[in-house]
mmCIF file of C-alpha atoms in Angstrom:
data_model
loop_
_atom_site.group_PDB
_atom_site.id
_atom_site.type_symbol
_atom_site.label_atom_id
_atom_site.label_comp_id
_atom_site.label_asym_id
_atom_site.label_seq_id
_atom_site.Cartn_x
_atom_site.Cartn_y
_atom_site.Cartn_z
ATOM 1 C CA MET A 1 56.149 155.337 140.255
ATOM 2 C CA ALA A 2 53.276 155.893 137.811
ATOM 3 C CA PRO A 3 53.899 154.680 134.258
ATOM 4 C CA ARG A 4 55.546 157.243 132.014
ATOM 5 C CA VAL A 5 53.744 158.339 128.885
ATOM 6 C CA TRP A 6 55.985 158.513 125.823
ATOM 7 C CA HIS A 7 55.112 160.323 122.617
ATOM 8 C CA ILE A 8 57.297 158.800 119.899
ATOM 9 C CA SER A 9 57.204 159.961 116.296
ATOM 10 C CA GLY A 10 58.023 157.325 113.710
ATOM 11 C CA ALA A 11 57.086 154.639 116.248
ATOM 12 C CA ASN A 12 56.325 151.974 113.653
ATOM 13 C CA THR A 13 59.908 151.241 112.586
ATOM 14 C CA GLY A 14 63.576 151.412 113.605
ATOM 15 C CA PHE A 15 64.533 153.165 116.819
ATOM 16 C CA GLY A 16 60.990 154.423 117.297
ATOM 17 C CA LEU A 17 59.585 150.900 117.315
ATOM 18 C CA GLU A 18 62.317 149.419 119.502
ATOM 19 C CA LEU A 19 62.002 152.244 122.022
ATOM 20 C CA SER A 20 58.227 151.794 122.087
ATOM 21 C CA LEU A 21 58.602 148.079 122.764
ATOM 22 C CA LYS A 22 61.187 148.679 125.496
ATOM 23 C CA ALA A 23 59.000 151.252 127.240
ATOM 24 C CA LEU A 24 55.978 148.946 127.015
ATOM 25 C CA LYS A 25 57.998 146.113 128.520
ATOM 26 C CA GLU A 26 58.850 148.396 131.441
ATOM 27 C CA GLY A 27 55.178 149.166 132.039
ATOM 28 C CA ASP A 28 55.053 152.590 130.359
ATOM 29 C CA ARG A 29 52.446 153.862 127.910
ATOM 30 C CA ILE A 30 53.026 154.907 124.332
ATOM 31 C CA ILE A 31 51.514 157.432 121.971
ATOM 32 C CA ALA A 32 52.692 156.108 118.621
ATOM 33 C CA ALA A 33 52.752 159.053 116.223
ATOM 34 C CA VAL A 34 52.932 157.722 112.674
ATOM 35 C CA ARG A 35 52.182 158.946 109.156
ATOM 36 C CA SER A 36 50.318 155.756 108.220
ATOM 37 C CA PRO A 37 48.452 154.073 111.117
ATOM 38 C CA SER A 38 47.692 151.125 108.815
ATOM 39 C CA LYS A 39 51.415 150.288 108.818
ATOM 40 C CA VAL A 40 51.702 149.966 112.597
ATOM 41 C CA PRO A 41 52.920 146.442 113.466
ATOM 42 C CA ASP A 42 50.836 144.076 115.575
ATOM 43 C CA SER A 43 53.340 144.449 118.419
ATOM 44 C CA LEU A 44 51.961 147.953 118.991
ATOM 45 C CA LYS A 45 48.299 146.967 118.697
ATOM 46 C CA VAL A 46 48.090 146.299 122.412
ATOM 47 C CA ASP A 47 46.803 147.889 125.595
ATOM 48 C CA GLY A 48 48.912 150.840 126.657
ATOM 49 C CA VAL A 49 49.431 152.106 123.109
ATOM 50 C CA LYS A 50 47.486 154.879 121.421
ATOM 51 C CA VAL A 51 48.185 155.210 117.703
ATOM 52 C CA LEU A 52 47.742 158.697 116.276
ATOM 53 C CA GLN A 53 48.182 159.858 112.703
ATOM 54 C CA TYR A 54 50.880 162.517 112.589
ATOM 55 C CA ASP A 55 52.922 164.142 109.867
ATOM 56 C CA LEU A 56 55.909 166.414 110.391
ATOM 57 C CA SER A 57 54.728 168.489 107.444
ATOM 58 C CA PHE A 58 51.680 169.638 109.444
ATOM 59 C CA SER A 59 51.332 173.400 109.873
ATOM 60 C CA GLN A 60 51.824 174.944 113.313
ATOM 61 C CA GLU A 61 48.051 175.233 113.730
ATOM 62 C CA GLU A 62 47.605 171.560 112.847
ATOM 63 C CA VAL A 63 50.363 170.529 115.259
ATOM 64 C CA ASN A 64 48.809 172.617 118.043
ATOM 65 C CA ALA A 65 45.482 170.826 117.541
ATOM 66 C CA TYR A 66 47.287 167.498 117.380
ATOM 67 C CA ALA A 67 49.051 168.193 120.710
ATOM 68 C CA GLU A 68 45.672 168.620 122.410
ATOM 69 C CA LYS A 69 44.692 165.181 121.123
ATOM 70 C CA ALA A 70 48.017 163.642 122.173
ATOM 71 C CA PHE A 71 47.819 164.966 125.728
ATOM 72 C CA GLY A 72 44.223 163.782 125.926
ATOM 73 C CA ALA A 73 45.182 160.192 125.084
ATOM 74 C CA PHE A 74 46.524 159.377 128.559
ATOM 75 C CA GLY A 75 46.154 162.730 130.291
ATOM 76 C CA ARG A 76 49.806 163.719 130.012
ATOM 77 C CA VAL A 77 53.041 163.282 128.061
ATOM 78 C CA ASP A 78 56.172 162.711 130.103
ATOM 79 C CA VAL A 79 58.672 162.087 127.291
ATOM 80 C CA LEU A 80 58.499 163.681 123.850
ATOM 81 C CA VAL A 81 60.764 161.773 121.448
ATOM 82 C CA ASN A 82 61.337 163.537 118.147
ATOM 83 C CA ASN A 83 62.501 160.527 116.189
ATOM 84 C CA ALA A 84 60.912 160.649 112.740
ATOM 85 C CA ALA A 85 63.104 162.001 109.941
ATOM 86 C CA TYR A 86 64.397 161.051 106.525
ATOM 87 C CA ALA A 87 67.592 161.488 104.526
ATOM 88 C CA TYR A 88 68.158 163.306 101.248
ATOM 89 C CA MET A 89 71.573 162.257 99.941
ATOM 90 C CA GLY A 90 73.994 163.635 97.399
ATOM 91 C CA ALA A 91 77.126 165.734 97.070
ATOM 92 C CA ILE A 92 76.515 169.386 97.902
ATOM 93 C CA GLU A 93 76.806 170.436 94.243
ATOM 94 C CA GLU A 94 74.282 167.758 93.272
ATOM 95 C CA THR A 95 71.589 168.896 95.688
ATOM 96 C CA GLU A 96 68.570 170.942 94.636
ATOM 97 C CA ASP A 97 67.000 173.770 96.631
ATOM 98 C CA GLU A 98 63.492 172.328 96.617
ATOM 99 C CA MET A 99 64.671 169.037 98.104
ATOM 100 C CA VAL A 100 66.977 170.740 100.604
ATOM 101 C CA LYS A 101 64.087 172.893 101.817
ATOM 102 C CA LYS A 102 61.902 169.793 102.139
ATOM 103 C CA GLN A 103 64.649 168.070 104.139
ATOM 104 C CA PHE A 104 64.895 170.984 106.550
ATOM 105 C CA ASP A 105 61.117 171.355 106.780
ATOM 106 C CA ILE A 106 60.718 167.762 107.976
ATOM 107 C CA ASN A 107 63.894 167.212 110.002
ATOM 108 C CA VAL A 108 64.174 170.659 111.599
ATOM 109 C CA PHE A 109 61.054 172.792 111.233
ATOM 110 C CA GLY A 110 58.769 169.815 111.870
ATOM 111 C CA VAL A 111 60.583 169.196 115.149
ATOM 112 C CA LEU A 112 60.395 172.883 116.049
ATOM 113 C CA ARG A 113 56.647 172.937 115.403
ATOM 114 C CA THR A 114 56.218 169.861 117.595
ATOM 115 C CA ILE A 115 58.255 171.310 120.460
ATOM 116 C CA ARG A 116 56.344 174.604 120.342
ATOM 117 C CA ALA A 117 53.009 172.752 120.508
ATOM 118 C CA PHE A 118 53.984 170.410 123.355
ATOM 119 C CA LEU A 119 55.861 172.811 125.630
ATOM 120 C CA PRO A 120 52.858 174.709 127.051
ATOM 121 C CA HIS A 121 51.339 171.407 128.191
ATOM 122 C CA MET A 122 54.631 170.202 129.685
ATOM 123 C CA ARG A 123 55.067 173.475 131.544
ATOM 124 C CA SER A 124 51.595 173.015 133.015
ATOM 125 C CA GLN A 125 52.678 169.564 134.237
ATOM 126 C CA LYS A 126 55.874 171.092 135.695
ATOM 127 C CA SER A 127 57.717 168.033 134.407
ATOM 128 C CA GLY A 128 58.732 166.405 131.165
ATOM 129 C CA THR A 129 61.626 165.395 128.952
ATOM 130 C CA ILE A 130 62.241 166.266 125.308
ATOM 131 C CA ALA A 131 64.527 163.884 123.417
ATOM 132 C CA ASN A 132 65.661 164.975 119.964
ATOM 133 C CA ILE A 133 67.244 162.245 117.887
ATOM 134 C CA SER A 134 70.270 163.582 116.040
ATOM 135 C CA SER A 135 72.979 161.353 114.566
ATOM 136 C CA ILE A 136 76.695 160.749 114.303
ATOM 137 C CA GLY A 137 76.086 163.157 111.418
ATOM 138 C CA GLY A 138 75.351 165.832 114.005
ATOM 139 C CA LEU A 139 79.009 165.683 115.015
ATOM 140 C CA ARG A 140 80.604 165.788 111.566
ATOM 141 C CA GLY A 141 79.519 166.176 107.956
ATOM 142 C CA TYR A 142 79.886 163.138 105.703
ATOM 143 C CA PRO A 143 80.351 163.168 101.909
ATOM 144 C CA SER A 144 77.077 162.842 99.987
ATOM 145 C CA ASN A 145 75.303 163.282 103.311
ATOM 146 C CA GLY A 146 75.959 166.959 103.954
ATOM 147 C CA VAL A 147 72.376 168.222 103.861
ATOM 148 C CA TYR A 148 71.090 165.506 106.182
ATOM 149 C CA CYS A 149 74.030 166.152 108.516
ATOM 150 C CA ALA A 150 73.233 169.867 108.428
ATOM 151 C CA THR A 151 69.716 169.149 109.717
ATOM 152 C CA LYS A 152 71.220 167.154 112.573
ATOM 153 C CA PHE A 153 73.747 169.917 113.315
ATOM 154 C CA ALA A 154 70.717 172.191 113.574
ATOM 155 C CA LEU A 155 69.040 169.874 116.076
ATOM 156 C CA GLU A 156 72.198 169.855 118.180
ATOM 157 C CA GLY A 157 72.188 173.651 118.463
ATOM 158 C CA ILE A 158 68.436 173.828 119.004
ATOM 159 C CA THR A 159 68.568 171.251 121.783
ATOM 160 C CA GLN A 160 71.472 172.920 123.566
ATOM 161 C CA ALA A 161 69.577 176.210 123.678
ATOM 162 C CA LEU A 162 66.276 174.498 124.513
ATOM 163 C CA ALA A 163 67.754 172.619 127.470
ATOM 164 C CA ALA A 164 68.860 175.885 129.093
ATOM 165 C CA GLU A 165 65.584 177.661 128.298
ATOM 166 C CA ILE A 166 63.234 175.066 129.790
ATOM 167 C CA ALA A 167 65.281 174.065 132.838
ATOM 168 C CA PRO A 168 63.671 176.813 135.008
ATOM 169 C CA PHE A 169 60.301 175.102 134.416
ATOM 170 C CA GLY A 170 61.513 171.720 135.672
ATOM 171 C CA LEU A 171 61.825 170.340 132.153
ATOM 172 C CA HIS A 172 64.774 168.550 130.581
ATOM 173 C CA ALA A 173 65.990 168.274 126.976
ATOM 174 C CA PHE A 174 68.755 166.162 125.502
ATOM 175 C CA VAL A 175 69.993 165.026 122.121
ATOM 176 C CA ILE A 176 70.552 161.414 121.074
ATOM 177 C CA GLU A 177 73.411 160.698 118.670
ATOM 178 C CA PRO A 178 73.145 157.203 117.179
ATOM 179 C CA GLY A 179 75.859 155.953 114.893
ATOM 180 C CA TYR A 180 75.127 153.413 112.162
ATOM 181 C CA PHE A 181 72.530 151.018 113.561
ATOM 182 C CA ARG A 182 70.967 148.076 111.799
ATOM 183 C CA THR A 183 67.629 149.711 111.056
ATOM 184 C CA ALA A 184 65.870 150.483 107.770
ATOM 185 C CA PHE A 185 67.555 153.885 107.556
ATOM 186 C CA LEU A 186 70.062 152.985 104.820
ATOM 187 C CA SER A 187 67.351 151.082 102.974
ATOM 188 C CA SER A 188 65.487 154.370 102.660
ATOM 189 C CA VAL A 189 68.229 155.672 100.379
ATOM 190 C CA ALA A 190 69.863 152.493 99.088
ATOM 191 C CA SER A 191 66.871 150.829 97.458
ATOM 192 C CA ALA A 192 65.761 151.486 93.906
ATOM 193 C CA SER A 193 62.351 152.578 95.195
ATOM 194 C CA ALA A 194 64.028 155.335 97.201
ATOM 195 C CA ALA A 195 65.581 157.105 94.213
ATOM 196 C CA SER A 196 63.684 160.286 95.083
ATOM 197 C CA ASN A 197 65.845 160.580 98.216
ATOM 198 C CA LEU A 198 69.013 160.697 96.109
ATOM 199 C CA ALA A 199 70.105 163.832 94.274
ATOM 200 C CA PRO A 200 70.774 163.269 90.548
ATOM 201 C CA PRO A 201 74.452 162.298 90.258
ATOM 202 C CA LEU A 202 77.013 164.403 88.410
ATOM 203 C CA ALA A 203 79.538 162.356 86.429
ATOM 204 C CA VAL A 204 82.379 164.646 87.520
ATOM 205 C CA TYR A 205 82.184 163.036 90.990
ATOM 206 C CA ASP A 206 82.617 159.487 89.670
ATOM 207 C CA GLY A 207 85.649 157.925 91.327
ATOM 208 C CA THR A 208 85.674 160.498 94.145
ATOM 209 C CA ILE A 209 84.767 160.141 97.803
ATOM 210 C CA ALA A 210 81.309 161.590 97.127
ATOM 211 C CA HIS A 211 80.221 158.744 94.860
ATOM 212 C CA GLU A 212 82.110 156.162 96.878
ATOM 213 C CA ALA A 213 79.902 157.250 99.776
ATOM 214 C CA ARG A 214 76.815 156.743 97.591
ATOM 215 C CA ALA A 215 77.904 153.189 96.856
ATOM 216 C CA ASN A 216 78.440 152.561 100.551
ATOM 217 C CA PHE A 217 74.779 153.244 101.336
ATOM 218 C CA GLU A 218 73.886 149.903 99.770
ATOM 219 C CA ARG A 219 77.153 148.123 100.563
ATOM 220 C CA PHE A 220 76.858 148.611 104.331
ATOM 221 C CA ASN A 221 73.087 148.241 104.563
ATOM 222 C CA GLY A 222 72.390 145.347 106.939
ATOM 223 C CA ARG A 223 76.003 145.283 108.168
ATOM 224 C CA GLN A 224 75.876 148.181 110.616
ATOM 225 C CA LEU A 225 77.472 147.511 113.998
ATOM 226 C CA GLY A 226 74.742 149.098 116.091
ATOM 227 C CA ASN A 227 72.021 146.942 117.662
ATOM 228 C CA PRO A 228 68.796 149.015 117.770
ATOM 229 C CA VAL A 229 67.384 146.920 120.631
ATOM 230 C CA GLU A 230 70.363 147.823 122.814
ATOM 231 C CA GLY A 231 70.299 151.438 121.626
ATOM 232 C CA ALA A 232 66.628 151.763 122.565
ATOM 233 C CA ALA A 233 67.350 150.212 125.965
ATOM 234 C CA ARG A 234 69.998 152.853 126.669
ATOM 235 C CA ILE A 235 67.563 155.647 125.757
ATOM 236 C CA TRP A 236 64.957 154.273 128.156
ATOM 237 C CA GLU A 237 67.570 153.843 130.888
ATOM 238 C CA TYR A 238 68.780 157.431 130.405
ATOM 239 C CA VAL A 239 65.264 158.806 130.876
ATOM 240 C CA ALA A 240 64.507 156.489 133.800
ATOM 241 C CA GLY A 241 67.922 156.922 135.448
ATOM 242 C CA GLU A 242 68.211 153.154 135.671
ATOM 243 C CA GLY A 243 70.417 150.385 134.265
ATOM 244 C CA LEU A 244 73.742 151.693 132.985
ATOM 245 C CA PHE A 245 72.665 155.246 133.872
ATOM 246 C CA LYS A 246 72.015 154.610 137.543
ATOM 247 C CA GLY A 247 74.023 157.210 139.441
ATOM 248 C CA LYS A 248 75.224 158.950 136.265
ATOM 249 C CA GLU A 249 74.684 162.605 135.427
ATOM 250 C CA LYS A 250 72.195 163.254 132.638
ATOM 251 C CA ARG A 251 74.357 165.071 130.131
ATOM 252 C CA LEU A 252 73.143 167.041 127.131
ATOM 253 C CA ARG A 253 74.330 164.455 124.587
ATOM 254 C CA LEU A 254 73.688 160.726 124.564
ATOM 255 C CA PRO A 255 76.111 159.041 122.130
ATOM 256 C CA LEU A 256 75.094 155.553 120.986
ATOM 257 C CA GLY A 257 77.361 153.179 119.094
ATOM 258 C CA SER A 258 81.112 152.733 119.125
ATOM 259 C CA ASP A 259 81.354 154.736 115.898
ATOM 260 C CA THR A 260 79.694 157.755 117.510
ATOM 261 C CA GLY A 261 81.860 157.429 120.611
ATOM 262 C CA GLY A 262 84.964 157.404 118.425
ATOM 263 C CA ALA A 263 83.737 160.367 116.379
ATOM 264 C CA MET A 264 83.005 162.339 119.546
ATOM 265 C CA ARG A 265 86.513 161.755 120.896
ATOM 266 C CA ALA A 266 88.094 162.637 117.548
ATOM 267 C CA LEU A 267 86.065 165.855 117.373
ATOM 268 C CA SER A 268 87.014 166.919 120.882
ATOM 269 C CA GLU A 269 90.691 166.273 120.118
ATOM 270 C CA SER A 270 90.482 168.192 116.831
ATOM 271 C CA LEU A 271 88.825 171.176 118.510
ATOM 272 C CA ALA A 272 91.461 171.204 121.247
ATOM 273 C CA GLU A 273 94.263 171.008 118.671
ATOM 274 C CA THR A 274 92.783 173.900 116.681
ATOM 275 C CA ALA A 275 92.295 176.048 119.775
ATOM 276 C CA ASN A 276 95.867 175.387 120.902
ATOM 277 C CA ASP A 277 97.457 175.841 117.474
ATOM 278 C CA TYR A 278 95.558 179.057 116.741
ATOM 279 C CA GLU A 279 95.683 180.597 120.215
ATOM 280 C CA GLU A 280 97.922 183.443 119.050
ATOM 281 C CA ILE A 281 95.446 184.128 116.241
ATOM 282 C CA TRP A 282 92.124 184.031 118.086
ATOM 283 C CA SER A 283 93.519 185.929 121.062
ATOM 284 C CA SER A 284 94.794 188.712 118.764
ATOM 285 C CA THR A 285 91.372 189.828 117.555
ATOM 286 C CA ASP A 286 89.953 191.317 120.798
ATOM 287 C CA PHE A 287 89.980 195.023 121.591
ATOM 288 C CA LYS A 288 93.038 195.956 123.616
ATOM 289 C CA GLU A 289 91.840 198.067 126.534
#
């Protein structure tokens, strides 16, 4: 089989970097889409990698032009990985509209702009996979993390609709749900230099779960259970249909990490309990004909 071409946003760090390295090891090619090409590590300055400057804040016209450049790098893109994102943290009352809008513009609208720009090319190929990286926060909202989780909830819904819409063209979409992995993600909100990613605290929340969650950003940084090397390997195996995915159905959601697996089971049980407990209620609201 010919080498796959992966387009990975945020390829210079975290999951993006580990996935790039895994794909390279397997003989694939990488388009490393990064905000600052100067920050790309030496491990990606090799044959088979094309580094392109990309920013999720680009306008739709800029993204359309960028897509032409990306598809020209190796002649095609087989896997579009929407990985780059950032977190704006704080209790809901603490958040500010301007920052919330910025969070959604990068994490949601930036992904939408990218998908719109890449889809016409993928349809022309009659093949391709779109992987949207969500989070355990796409399954449930966490205190002081509600806005970020909301962007991931949005990606879940977008991907579910997208997968059905593009299937007739021979294309596939799925959503990746990592739990807490030992990447630089928590550092982006836990460090003093990342204060702009934290909403100004309100003293009324001192001693409550909201500010306990804030403290946990730094407390658990570097102690996460998830191994990003193994997580990246599972993503590659899912796309390739190899390794642990050999013979398995490619489902819409790819949970990664024991914490995400546990959260998924808890959510399914909670939904079933609610549906069962409220059956008399929800079944009473239909027209009786």
